[in-house]
Coordinates of C-alpha atoms in Angstrom, one line a residue:
M244 CA 19.3 22.4 -24.9
I245 CA 18.3 21.2 -28.7
R246 CA 20.0 18.1 -30.1
A247 CA 18.9 15.8 -33.0
F248 CA 19.4 12.2 -34.3
S249 CA 19.3 11.1 -38.0
H250 CA 20.2 7.6 -39.6
G251 CA 22.9 7.7 -42.1
G252 CA 25.9 5.4 -43.0
G253 CA 24.5 2.9 -40.5
K254 CA 25.1 5.0 -37.8
V255 CA 23.5 7.9 -35.8
R256 CA 24.3 11.4 -36.9
E257 CA 23.7 14.0 -34.2
F258 CA 23.2 17.7 -34.5
N259 CA 23.4 20.0 -32.0
A260 CA 22.0 22.9 -33.4
L261 CA 18.7 23.7 -34.9
A262 CA 19.5 24.7 -38.5
P263 CA 21.1 21.4 -39.6
A264 CA 18.3 19.5 -37.9
V265 CA 15.8 21.3 -39.8
G266 CA 17.9 21.0 -43.0
E267 CA 17.7 17.3 -42.5
V268 CA 14.1 17.2 -41.8
K269 CA 13.6 19.1 -45.4
A270 CA 15.7 16.9 -47.2
G271 CA 13.2 14.1 -46.2
R272 CA 15.9 11.7 -46.6
H273 CA 15.6 10.2 -43.0
A274 CA 13.7 10.3 -39.9
V275 CA 14.8 12.8 -37.7
W276 CA 14.4 12.9 -33.8
L277 CA 14.7 16.8 -32.2
E278 CA 15.1 16.2 -28.3
V279 CA 14.4 20.2 -27.1
D280 CA 15.4 19.9 -23.3
N281 CA 13.9 22.5 -21.0
P282 CA 13.8 25.1 -23.9
S283 CA 13.5 29.2 -23.2
K284 CA 10.3 30.5 -25.1
G285 CA 12.5 31.9 -27.8
E286 CA 14.2 28.5 -28.6
L287 CA 10.5 26.7 -28.6
E288 CA 9.3 29.7 -30.8
S289 CA 12.2 29.3 -33.3
V290 CA 11.5 25.1 -33.3
A291 CA 8.0 25.8 -34.2
Q292 CA 8.6 28.7 -36.7
A293 CA 11.3 26.4 -38.4
L294 CA 9.0 23.3 -38.8
G295 CA 5.6 25.2 -39.1
L296 CA 4.1 24.2 -35.7
H297 CA 0.9 25.9 -34.4
H298 CA 1.6 28.9 -31.6
L299 CA -1.2 27.1 -29.6
T300 CA 0.8 23.9 -29.2
V301 CA 3.6 26.0 -28.2
E302 CA 1.7 27.9 -25.5
D303 CA 0.3 24.3 -24.2
V304 CA 4.1 23.3 -24.2
L305 CA 5.1 26.2 -22.1
D306 CA 2.0 25.7 -19.8
G307 CA 3.6 22.6 -18.6
N308 CA 0.4 21.1 -16.7
Q309 CA -1.4 20.1 -19.6
R310 CA -3.9 16.8 -19.8
P311 CA -2.8 13.7 -22.0
K312 CA -3.9 14.4 -25.6
F313 CA -3.6 13.9 -29.2
E314 CA -4.3 16.6 -31.9
D315 CA -4.4 16.2 -35.5
Y316 CA -3.1 19.3 -37.4
G317 CA -2.7 17.7 -40.8
S318 CA 1.0 17.6 -41.6
Y319 CA 1.6 16.7 -37.8
A320 CA 0.2 15.3 -34.3
F321 CA 0.5 17.2 -31.1
I322 CA 1.0 14.7 -28.4
I323 CA 0.7 15.4 -24.8
A324 CA 2.0 12.6 -22.6
R325 CA 2.9 12.2 -18.9
G326 CA 5.5 10.0 -17.5
I327 CA 7.4 9.6 -14.1
S328 CA 9.8 12.6 -12.9
G329 CA 13.1 12.2 -13.1
E330 CA 13.4 14.4 -10.1
K331 CA 10.7 13.4 -7.7
A332 CA 9.5 9.7 -8.3
D333 CA 6.2 10.4 -6.5
S334 CA 5.1 13.2 -9.3
T335 CA 4.9 13.1 -13.1
A336 CA 6.4 15.6 -15.9
Q337 CA 4.9 16.7 -19.0
L338 CA 6.2 15.5 -22.2
A339 CA 5.2 17.0 -25.5
I340 CA 5.7 15.0 -29.0
Y341 CA 5.1 16.5 -32.3
L342 CA 5.0 13.9 -34.9
G343 CA 5.5 14.6 -38.5
K344 CA 5.9 12.7 -41.7
N345 CA 9.7 12.2 -41.1
F346 CA 10.3 14.0 -37.8
V347 CA 9.5 13.7 -34.2
V348 CA 10.1 16.5 -31.8
T349 CA 10.3 15.6 -28.1
V350 CA 10.1 18.9 -25.8
N351 CA 10.4 18.5 -21.8
S352 CA 11.0 21.2 -19.2
E353 CA 12.0 18.5 -16.6
E354 CA 13.5 15.2 -16.8
V355 CA 10.9 12.5 -17.9
K356 CA 11.9 9.0 -16.6
G357 CA 12.4 6.6 -19.9
L358 CA 13.3 9.2 -22.3
S359 CA 17.1 8.9 -21.9
E360 CA 16.4 5.0 -22.3
A361 CA 14.9 5.8 -25.4
V362 CA 18.0 7.6 -26.6
R363 CA 20.2 5.0 -25.4
R364 CA 18.0 2.6 -27.7
V365 CA 18.6 4.8 -30.5
H366 CA 22.6 5.0 -30.3
D367 CA 22.8 1.3 -29.5
N368 CA 20.6 0.6 -32.7
P369 CA 20.8 3.2 -35.5
L370 CA 18.6 1.2 -37.7
L371 CA 15.5 1.9 -35.4
L372 CA 15.5 5.5 -36.7
S373 CA 15.0 3.8 -40.3
H374 CA 12.0 2.4 -39.5
G375 CA 10.3 5.9 -39.4
A376 CA 9.3 8.9 -37.5
D377 CA 6.3 7.1 -35.8
F378 CA 8.4 4.2 -34.8
V379 CA 10.6 6.9 -32.8
A380 CA 7.5 8.2 -31.2
Y381 CA 6.7 4.7 -30.3
L382 CA 10.1 4.3 -28.7
V383 CA 9.4 7.4 -26.5
L384 CA 6.0 6.7 -25.6
D385 CA 6.9 2.9 -24.9
A386 CA 10.0 4.0 -22.6
I387 CA 7.8 6.5 -20.6
V388 CA 5.0 4.2 -20.0
D389 CA 7.5 1.3 -18.7
G390 CA 9.0 4.1 -16.5
Y391 CA 5.3 3.4 -14.1
F392 CA 6.1 -0.2 -13.1
P393 CA 9.0 0.5 -10.9
V394 CA 7.2 2.9 -9.1
L395 CA 4.4 1.0 -8.5
E396 CA 6.4 -1.8 -7.6
Q397 CA 8.0 0.5 -4.7
L398 CA 4.5 1.3 -3.7
D399 CA 3.5 -2.4 -4.0
D400 CA 6.2 -3.2 -1.5
E401 CA 5.3 -0.2 0.9
V402 CA 1.9 -1.7 1.2
E403 CA 2.9 -5.4 1.4
K404 CA 5.3 -4.3 4.2
F405 CA 2.6 -2.4 6.3
E406 CA 0.2 -5.5 5.9
D407 CA 2.9 -7.8 7.1
G408 CA 3.3 -5.9 10.2
L409 CA -0.5 -5.1 10.8
F410 CA -0.7 -7.8 13.4
S411 CA 2.9 -8.5 14.3
S412 CA 3.8 -5.2 15.5
P413 CA 2.0 -2.0 16.8
Q414 CA 1.0 0.4 14.1
G415 CA 1.2 4.3 15.0
I416 CA -0.2 7.5 13.5
R417 CA 2.9 7.5 11.0
S418 CA 2.1 4.3 9.5
L419 CA -1.5 5.5 8.6
E420 CA 0.3 8.7 7.2
S421 CA 2.2 6.7 5.1
L422 CA -0.8 4.8 3.6
F423 CA -2.4 8.2 3.0
A424 CA 0.7 9.1 0.9
V425 CA 0.7 6.0 -1.1
K426 CA -2.9 6.6 -1.6
R427 CA -2.3 10.0 -2.9
K428 CA 0.8 9.0 -4.9
L429 CA -1.8 6.5 -7.0
L430 CA -4.0 9.0 -7.5
Y431 CA -1.7 11.2 -8.9
L432 CA -0.4 8.0 -11.2
R433 CA -3.6 7.4 -12.3
K434 CA -4.9 10.7 -13.1
A435 CA -1.4 10.9 -15.5
A436 CA -1.4 7.5 -17.1
W437 CA -5.3 6.8 -17.7
P438 CA -6.1 9.6 -20.2
M439 CA -3.1 8.3 -22.0
R440 CA -5.4 5.6 -23.2
D441 CA -7.0 7.8 -25.7
L442 CA -3.9 9.1 -27.4
L443 CA -2.5 5.6 -27.5
N444 CA -5.8 4.3 -29.1
A445 CA -5.6 6.9 -31.8
L446 CA -2.3 6.0 -32.6
A447 CA -3.2 2.3 -32.6
R448 CA -5.8 3.0 -34.9
R449 CA -4.0 4.8 -37.4
D450 CA -6.2 8.1 -36.9
F451 CA -3.1 10.1 -37.9
K452 CA -2.4 9.3 -41.3
Y453 CA 1.5 9.3 -41.0
V454 CA 1.4 6.2 -38.6
S455 CA 1.8 3.0 -40.8
E456 CA 0.2 -0.2 -40.7
R457 CA 3.2 -1.9 -39.3
N458 CA 3.9 0.4 -36.7
S459 CA 0.5 0.6 -35.4
L460 CA 0.8 -2.8 -34.0
Y461 CA 3.7 -1.3 -31.6
F462 CA 1.4 1.3 -30.2
R463 CA -1.2 -1.5 -29.3
D464 CA 1.7 -2.9 -27.4
V465 CA 2.1 0.4 -25.4
Y466 CA -1.6 0.8 -25.2
D467 CA -1.6 -2.7 -23.4
H468 CA 1.3 -1.8 -20.9
L469 CA -0.5 1.5 -20.1
L470 CA -3.6 -0.9 -19.2
R471 CA -1.5 -2.6 -16.9
V472 CA -0.2 0.4 -15.3
S473 CA -3.9 1.5 -14.7
E474 CA -5.3 -1.9 -13.4
S475 CA -2.1 -2.3 -11.2
T476 CA -2.6 1.3 -10.2
D477 CA -6.5 0.4 -9.2
S478 CA -5.3 -2.9 -7.5
L479 CA -2.9 -0.9 -5.2
R480 CA -5.5 1.5 -4.3
D481 CA -8.1 -1.2 -3.4
L482 CA -5.2 -2.9 -1.3
V483 CA -4.3 0.6 0.5
T484 CA -8.1 0.8 0.9
S485 CA -8.2 -3.1 2.7
A486 CA -5.1 -2.1 4.6
M487 CA -6.4 1.0 5.9
E488 CA -9.8 -0.7 7.2
G489 CA -7.5 -3.3 8.6
Y490 CA -5.8 -0.8 10.7
L491 CA -8.6 0.9 11.7
S492 CA -10.3 -2.6 12.8
V493 CA -7.1 -3.4 14.6
V494 CA -7.2 -0.4 16.6
S495 CA -10.6 -0.5 17.3
N496 CA -10.1 -4.0 18.7
N497 CA -7.0 -3.1 20.6
L498 CA -9.4 0.0 22.0
N499 CA -12.2 -2.4 22.9
A500 CA -9.8 -4.5 24.8
I501 CA -8.4 -1.7 26.8
M502 CA -11.9 -0.3 27.8
K503 CA -12.7 -4.0 29.0
K504 CA -9.7 -4.1 31.5
L505 CA -10.5 -0.6 32.4
T506 CA -14.1 -1.5 33.3
S507 CA -13.5 -4.5 35.1
I508 CA -10.6 -2.9 37.1
T509 CA -13.2 0.0 38.0
A510 CA -15.9 -2.7 38.8
I511 CA -13.5 -4.6 41.2
L512 CA -12.5 -1.4 43.0
L513 CA -15.8 -0.5 43.1
L514 CA -16.3 -3.3 45.9
P515 CA -14.0 -2.4 48.6
A516 CA -15.5 1.4 48.0
L517 CA -19.1 0.0 48.4
I518 CA -17.9 -1.7 51.7
A519 CA -16.1 1.4 53.0
G520 CA -19.3 3.5 51.9
I521 CA -21.6 1.5 53.8
Y522 CA -19.4 1.7 57.4
G523 CA -19.0 5.2 56.7
M524 CA -22.4 6.3 57.0
N525 CA -23.4 8.3 59.9
F526 CA -25.9 5.9 62.2
P527 CA -24.8 4.7 65.5
D528 CA -26.0 1.4 65.3
I529 CA -24.1 -0.3 62.4
P530 CA -23.3 -4.1 63.0
L531 CA -19.8 -4.7 64.2
I532 CA -18.6 -1.1 63.9
H533 CA -18.0 -1.0 67.8
G534 CA -16.7 -4.5 68.1
P535 CA -12.8 -4.9 68.7
N536 CA -12.6 -6.8 65.4
G537 CA -15.1 -4.4 63.2
F538 CA -12.4 -3.2 61.4
Y539 CA -10.7 -6.4 60.6
Y540 CA -14.2 -8.3 59.6
A541 CA -14.7 -5.2 57.1
M542 CA -11.1 -5.6 55.7
A543 CA -11.9 -9.3 55.1
I544 CA -15.0 -8.7 53.5
M545 CA -13.5 -6.3 51.0
A546 CA -10.5 -8.8 50.2
A547 CA -13.0 -11.7 49.8
L548 CA -15.1 -9.4 47.5
T549 CA -12.0 -7.9 45.6
A550 CA -10.4 -11.3 45.1
G551 CA -13.5 -12.8 44.0
A552 CA -14.2 -10.2 41.6
F553 CA -10.7 -10.3 40.3
L554 CA -11.1 -14.2 39.7
Y555 CA -14.4 -14.0 38.1
A556 CA -13.0 -11.4 35.7
K557 CA -9.9 -13.4 35.3
S558 CA -12.1 -16.4 34.3
R559 CA -14.1 -14.4 31.6
D560 CA -10.5 -13.2 29.9
W561 CA -11.4 -9.5 31.1
L562 CA -8.0 -9.1 32.4

């Protein structure tokens, strides 16, 4: 699906076809934002041909699994960014951005969280389009970077919940698996967000000629937000590692306590077994064995030794 937005007469002008949108770009009166959602190869090639976009960039867009990057093609810049997927909150989706003198083209094959928010902002305030194509690119990048924060907050809540229950309730293997899942999600987020530093830094430094000095300040703000995302990701990874170490420590302590109790029980049971073994030896003249009270003496000794061993273990907190 292709739709385009432009500013005119104090309101947003919307086009639902490629030809009038390209005509608006060539007229050069206002900045035009072309949103290309889940295009076919033919649709994307038509957009590229109409705006003079290099075929290598089309291949990168169709690949759908590119690393975030910034490339200057002279008359336009080609940007690959990654935002939170609108379909799966624990994964990221690619967003391709073409930034020209008076146009921005965004291409996504799946929903990217924050993109619809940027569209809403443009509709609510049509004057935003009058600030230039680079400002529209800022709106898009700012929205998708901010989309990381709710996911990080959710992961933070999961880790905090695990830590709160670490000492107050028994933790099973499912809890450990959930921690590994959180750590894996954080790794995916970091791999997506961290490389975007370079492209945002390039835009903030005005490495591309169509980024104005005024709007470069906005890209610095997005760069700062991205640093917060990266720092939050690293902090959460450290928390997850600490929580896993704490979990393993609790499991080890519990295992030691169980082994201590089992050892104490074994030692207590060993004493009557020792007496029984002595009186079970094949000797004819064992003391008390032939007396009428021999059995009772043996039982009394067993009971005394067992009780003494039990009280000693209890006093040492082994049981």
